[in-house]
mmCIF file of C-alpha atoms and ligand atoms in Angstrom:
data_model
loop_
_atom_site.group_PDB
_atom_site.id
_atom_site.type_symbol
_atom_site.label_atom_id
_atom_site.label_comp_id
_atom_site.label_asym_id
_atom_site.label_seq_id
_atom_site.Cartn_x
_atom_site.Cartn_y
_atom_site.Cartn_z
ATOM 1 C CA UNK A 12 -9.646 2.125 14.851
ATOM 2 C CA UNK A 13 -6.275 2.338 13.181
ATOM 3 C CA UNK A 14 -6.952 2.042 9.177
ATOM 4 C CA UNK A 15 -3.806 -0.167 8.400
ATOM 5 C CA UNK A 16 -1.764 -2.714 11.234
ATOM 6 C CA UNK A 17 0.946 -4.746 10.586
ATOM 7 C CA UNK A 18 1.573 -7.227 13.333
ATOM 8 C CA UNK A 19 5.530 -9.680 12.880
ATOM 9 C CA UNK A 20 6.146 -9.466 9.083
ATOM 10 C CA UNK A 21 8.823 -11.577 8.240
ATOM 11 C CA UNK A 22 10.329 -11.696 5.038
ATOM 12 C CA UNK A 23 13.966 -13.865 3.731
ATOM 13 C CA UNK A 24 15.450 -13.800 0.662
ATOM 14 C CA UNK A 25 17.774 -16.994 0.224
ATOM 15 C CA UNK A 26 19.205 -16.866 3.270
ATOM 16 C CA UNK A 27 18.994 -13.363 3.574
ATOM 17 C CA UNK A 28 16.437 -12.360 6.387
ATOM 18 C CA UNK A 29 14.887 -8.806 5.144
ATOM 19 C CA UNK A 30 12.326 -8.270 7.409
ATOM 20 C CA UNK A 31 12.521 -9.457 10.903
ATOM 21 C CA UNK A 32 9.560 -9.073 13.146
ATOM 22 C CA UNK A 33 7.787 -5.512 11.914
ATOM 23 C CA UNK A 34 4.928 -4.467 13.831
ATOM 24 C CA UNK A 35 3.524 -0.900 13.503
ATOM 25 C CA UNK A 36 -0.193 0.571 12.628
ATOM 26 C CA UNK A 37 -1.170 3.615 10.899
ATOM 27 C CA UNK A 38 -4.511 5.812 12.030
ATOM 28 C CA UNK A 39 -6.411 7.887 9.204
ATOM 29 C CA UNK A 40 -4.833 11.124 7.532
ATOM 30 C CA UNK A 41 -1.272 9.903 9.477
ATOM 31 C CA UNK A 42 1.556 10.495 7.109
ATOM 32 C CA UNK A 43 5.141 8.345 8.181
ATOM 33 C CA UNK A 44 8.198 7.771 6.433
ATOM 34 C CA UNK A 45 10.282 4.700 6.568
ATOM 35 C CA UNK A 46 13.761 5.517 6.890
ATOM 36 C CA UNK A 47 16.850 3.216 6.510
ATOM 37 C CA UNK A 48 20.127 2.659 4.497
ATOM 38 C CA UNK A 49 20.064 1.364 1.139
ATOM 39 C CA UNK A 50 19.017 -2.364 1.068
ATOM 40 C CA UNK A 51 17.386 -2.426 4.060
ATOM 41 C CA UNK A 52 14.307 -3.610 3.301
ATOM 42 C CA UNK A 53 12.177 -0.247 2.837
ATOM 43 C CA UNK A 54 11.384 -1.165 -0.713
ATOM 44 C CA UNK A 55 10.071 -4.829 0.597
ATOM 45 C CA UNK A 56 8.124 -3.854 3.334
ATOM 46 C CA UNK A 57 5.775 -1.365 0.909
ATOM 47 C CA UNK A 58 5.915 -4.312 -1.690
ATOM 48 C CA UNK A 59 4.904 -6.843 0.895
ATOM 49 C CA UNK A 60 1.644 -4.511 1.715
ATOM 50 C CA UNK A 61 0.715 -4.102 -2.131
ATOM 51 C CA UNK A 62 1.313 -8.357 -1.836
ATOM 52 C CA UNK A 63 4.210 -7.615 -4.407
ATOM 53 C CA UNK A 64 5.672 -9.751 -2.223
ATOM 54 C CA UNK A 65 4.218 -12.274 0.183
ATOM 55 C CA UNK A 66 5.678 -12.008 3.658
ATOM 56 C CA UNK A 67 6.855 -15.150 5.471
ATOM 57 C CA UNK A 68 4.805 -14.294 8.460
ATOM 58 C CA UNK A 69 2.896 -11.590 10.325
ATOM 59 C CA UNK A 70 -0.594 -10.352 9.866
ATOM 60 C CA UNK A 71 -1.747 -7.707 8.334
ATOM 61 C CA UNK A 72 -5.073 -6.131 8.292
ATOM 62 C CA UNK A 73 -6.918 -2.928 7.202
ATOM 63 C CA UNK A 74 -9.725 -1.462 8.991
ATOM 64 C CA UNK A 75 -9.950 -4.223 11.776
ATOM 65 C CA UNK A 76 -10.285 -6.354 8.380
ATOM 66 C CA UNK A 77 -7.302 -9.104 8.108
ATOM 67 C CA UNK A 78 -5.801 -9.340 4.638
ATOM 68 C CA UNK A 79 -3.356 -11.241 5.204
ATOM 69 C CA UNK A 80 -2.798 -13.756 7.933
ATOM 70 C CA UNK A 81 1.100 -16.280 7.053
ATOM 71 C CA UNK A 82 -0.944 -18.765 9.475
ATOM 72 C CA UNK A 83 -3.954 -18.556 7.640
ATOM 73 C CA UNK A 84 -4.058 -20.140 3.899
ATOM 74 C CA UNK A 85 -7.897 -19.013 2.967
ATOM 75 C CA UNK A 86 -5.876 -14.978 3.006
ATOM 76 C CA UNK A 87 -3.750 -16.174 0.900
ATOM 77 C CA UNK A 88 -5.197 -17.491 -2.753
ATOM 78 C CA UNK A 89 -4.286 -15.611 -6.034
ATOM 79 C CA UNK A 90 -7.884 -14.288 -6.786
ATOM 80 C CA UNK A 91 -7.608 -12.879 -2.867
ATOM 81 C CA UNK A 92 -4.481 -11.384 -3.492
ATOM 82 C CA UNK A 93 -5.527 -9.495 -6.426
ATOM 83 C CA UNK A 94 -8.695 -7.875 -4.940
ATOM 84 C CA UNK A 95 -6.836 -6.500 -1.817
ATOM 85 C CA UNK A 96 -4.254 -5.465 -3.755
ATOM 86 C CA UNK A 97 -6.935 -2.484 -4.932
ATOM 87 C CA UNK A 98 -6.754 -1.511 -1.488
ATOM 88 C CA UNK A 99 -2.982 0.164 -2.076
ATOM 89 C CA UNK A 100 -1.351 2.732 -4.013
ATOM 90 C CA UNK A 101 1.717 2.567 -4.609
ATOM 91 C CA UNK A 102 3.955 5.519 -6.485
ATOM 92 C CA UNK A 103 7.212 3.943 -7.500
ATOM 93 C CA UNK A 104 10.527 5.780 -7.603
ATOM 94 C CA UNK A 105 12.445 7.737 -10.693
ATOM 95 C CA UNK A 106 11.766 5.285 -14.054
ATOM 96 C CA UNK A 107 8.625 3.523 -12.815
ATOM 97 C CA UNK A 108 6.949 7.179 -12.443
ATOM 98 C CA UNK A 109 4.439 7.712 -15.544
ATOM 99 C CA UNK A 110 6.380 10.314 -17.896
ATOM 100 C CA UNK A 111 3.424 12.227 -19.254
ATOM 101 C CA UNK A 112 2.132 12.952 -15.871
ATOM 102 C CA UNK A 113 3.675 15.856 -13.204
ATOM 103 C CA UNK A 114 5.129 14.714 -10.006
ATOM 104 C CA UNK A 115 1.944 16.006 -8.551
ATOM 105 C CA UNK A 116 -0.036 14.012 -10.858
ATOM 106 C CA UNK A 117 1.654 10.668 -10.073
ATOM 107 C CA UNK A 118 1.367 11.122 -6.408
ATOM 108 C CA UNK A 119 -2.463 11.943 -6.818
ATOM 109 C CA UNK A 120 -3.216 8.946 -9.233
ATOM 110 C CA UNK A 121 -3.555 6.396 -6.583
ATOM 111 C CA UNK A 122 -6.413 8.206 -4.640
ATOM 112 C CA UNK A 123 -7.684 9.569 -8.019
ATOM 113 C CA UNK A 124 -8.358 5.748 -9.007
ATOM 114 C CA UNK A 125 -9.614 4.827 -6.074
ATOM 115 C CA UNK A 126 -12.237 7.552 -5.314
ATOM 116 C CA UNK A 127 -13.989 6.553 -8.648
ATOM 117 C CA UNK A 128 -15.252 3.478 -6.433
ATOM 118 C CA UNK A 129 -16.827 5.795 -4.172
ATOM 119 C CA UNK A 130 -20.952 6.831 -4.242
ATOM 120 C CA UNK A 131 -21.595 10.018 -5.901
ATOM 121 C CA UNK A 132 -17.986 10.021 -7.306
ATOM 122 C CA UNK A 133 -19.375 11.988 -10.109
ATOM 123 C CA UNK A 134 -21.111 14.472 -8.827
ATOM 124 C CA UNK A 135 -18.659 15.330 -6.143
ATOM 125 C CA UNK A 136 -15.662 14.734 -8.928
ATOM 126 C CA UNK A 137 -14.429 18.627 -9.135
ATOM 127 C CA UNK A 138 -14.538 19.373 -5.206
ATOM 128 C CA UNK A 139 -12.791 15.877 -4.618
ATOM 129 C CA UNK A 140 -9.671 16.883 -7.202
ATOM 130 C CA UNK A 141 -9.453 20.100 -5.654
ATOM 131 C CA UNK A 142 -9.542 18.940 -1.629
ATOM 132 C CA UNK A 143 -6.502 16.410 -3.487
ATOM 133 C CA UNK A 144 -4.739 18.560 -4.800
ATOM 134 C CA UNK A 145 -4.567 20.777 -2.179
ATOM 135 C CA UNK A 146 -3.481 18.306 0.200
ATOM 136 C CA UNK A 147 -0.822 17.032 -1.675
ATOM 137 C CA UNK A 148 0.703 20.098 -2.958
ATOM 138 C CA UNK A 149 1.816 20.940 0.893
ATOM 139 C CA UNK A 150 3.159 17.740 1.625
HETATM 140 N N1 ATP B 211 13.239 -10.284 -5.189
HETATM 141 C C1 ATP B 211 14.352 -10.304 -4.468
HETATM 142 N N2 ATP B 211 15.130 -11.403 -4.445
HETATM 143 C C2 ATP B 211 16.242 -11.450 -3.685
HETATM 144 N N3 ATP B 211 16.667 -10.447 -2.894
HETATM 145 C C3 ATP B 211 15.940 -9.321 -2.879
HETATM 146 C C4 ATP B 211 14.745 -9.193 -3.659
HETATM 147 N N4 ATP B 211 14.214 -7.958 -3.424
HETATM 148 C C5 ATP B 211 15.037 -7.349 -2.555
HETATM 149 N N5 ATP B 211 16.074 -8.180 -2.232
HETATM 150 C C6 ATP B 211 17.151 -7.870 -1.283
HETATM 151 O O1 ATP B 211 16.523 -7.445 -0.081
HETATM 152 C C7 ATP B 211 17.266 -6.399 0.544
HETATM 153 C C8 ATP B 211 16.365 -5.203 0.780
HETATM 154 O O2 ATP B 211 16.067 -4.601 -0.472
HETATM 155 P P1 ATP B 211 15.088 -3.361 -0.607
HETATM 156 O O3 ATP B 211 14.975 -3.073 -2.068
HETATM 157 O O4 ATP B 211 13.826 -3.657 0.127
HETATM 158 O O5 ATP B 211 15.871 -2.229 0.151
HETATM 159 P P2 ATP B 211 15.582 -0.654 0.243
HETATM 160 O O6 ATP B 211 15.649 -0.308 1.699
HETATM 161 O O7 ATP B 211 14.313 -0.342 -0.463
HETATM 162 O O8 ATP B 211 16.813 -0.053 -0.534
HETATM 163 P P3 ATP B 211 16.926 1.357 -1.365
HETATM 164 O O9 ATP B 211 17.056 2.454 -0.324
HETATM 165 O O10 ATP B 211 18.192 1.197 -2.148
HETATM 166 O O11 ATP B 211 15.710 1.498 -2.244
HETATM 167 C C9 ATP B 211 18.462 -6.137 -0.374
HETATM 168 O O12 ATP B 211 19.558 -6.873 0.126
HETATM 169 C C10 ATP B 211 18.023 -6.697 -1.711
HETATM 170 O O13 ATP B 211 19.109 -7.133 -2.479
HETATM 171 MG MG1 MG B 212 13.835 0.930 -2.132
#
């Protein structure tokens, strides 16, 4: 089962249409890159999946779980919102990095955060940081 899909997100700005009918899914340990020119809507799309932004339309779900569903209000209230939103990390580019920490360090925070939700975190704390680290120091 694929562990994120995003089925038709739409997002406009004004009159600006950003996003126009994205569909694409991601399976676990897959690593892709969204490539375009500045301004075309790379930023958006990641902010729409953190619900940064809500998309105008489209689906998204995680796991076979929907998140978010444009026809679908009940996926859509604030206090929803905010719990899914734990579902993401997001590292942000150049100023929004966290100063104090390496480049390696802000990449790894996300995961770091999120493993501490996970049983046994603390007993299997070191061997998690290391399998981390070592993972993200060849990408
Ligand atoms: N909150 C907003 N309100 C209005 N327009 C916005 C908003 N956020 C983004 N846009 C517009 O949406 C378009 C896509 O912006 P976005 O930041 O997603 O592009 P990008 O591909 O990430 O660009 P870059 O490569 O420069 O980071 C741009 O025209 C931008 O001006
Ligand atoms: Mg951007």
């Amino acid at each position: 089962m694929s562990i994120l899909e995003v089925e038709h997100i739409r997002k406009t700005f004004d009159h600006t249409q950003v996003l126009q009918d994205i569909s694409f899914s991601l399976e676990q340990g897959q690593v892709v890159s969204i490539i375009g020119s500045s301004g075309s809507g790379k930023t958006t799309l990641l902010r729409c999946l953190n619900f940064l932004e809500r998309p105008d339309g489209g689906v998204i779900r995680i796991k076979g779980d929907t998140l978010f569903d444009a026809e679908h209000i009940s996926t859509q209230s604030e206090q929803e919102i905010r719990r899914k939103r734990l579902h993401f990390g997001l590292v942000f580019q150049s100023f929004n990095l966290f100063p104090q920490y390496t480049a390696l360090q802000n990449v790894m925070l996300a995961k770091q955060l999120l493993a501490k939700d996970e049983p046994n975190y603390k007993v299997r704390k070191k061997r998690f940081s290391k399998k981390l680290k070592t993972r993200h120091s060849s990408c």
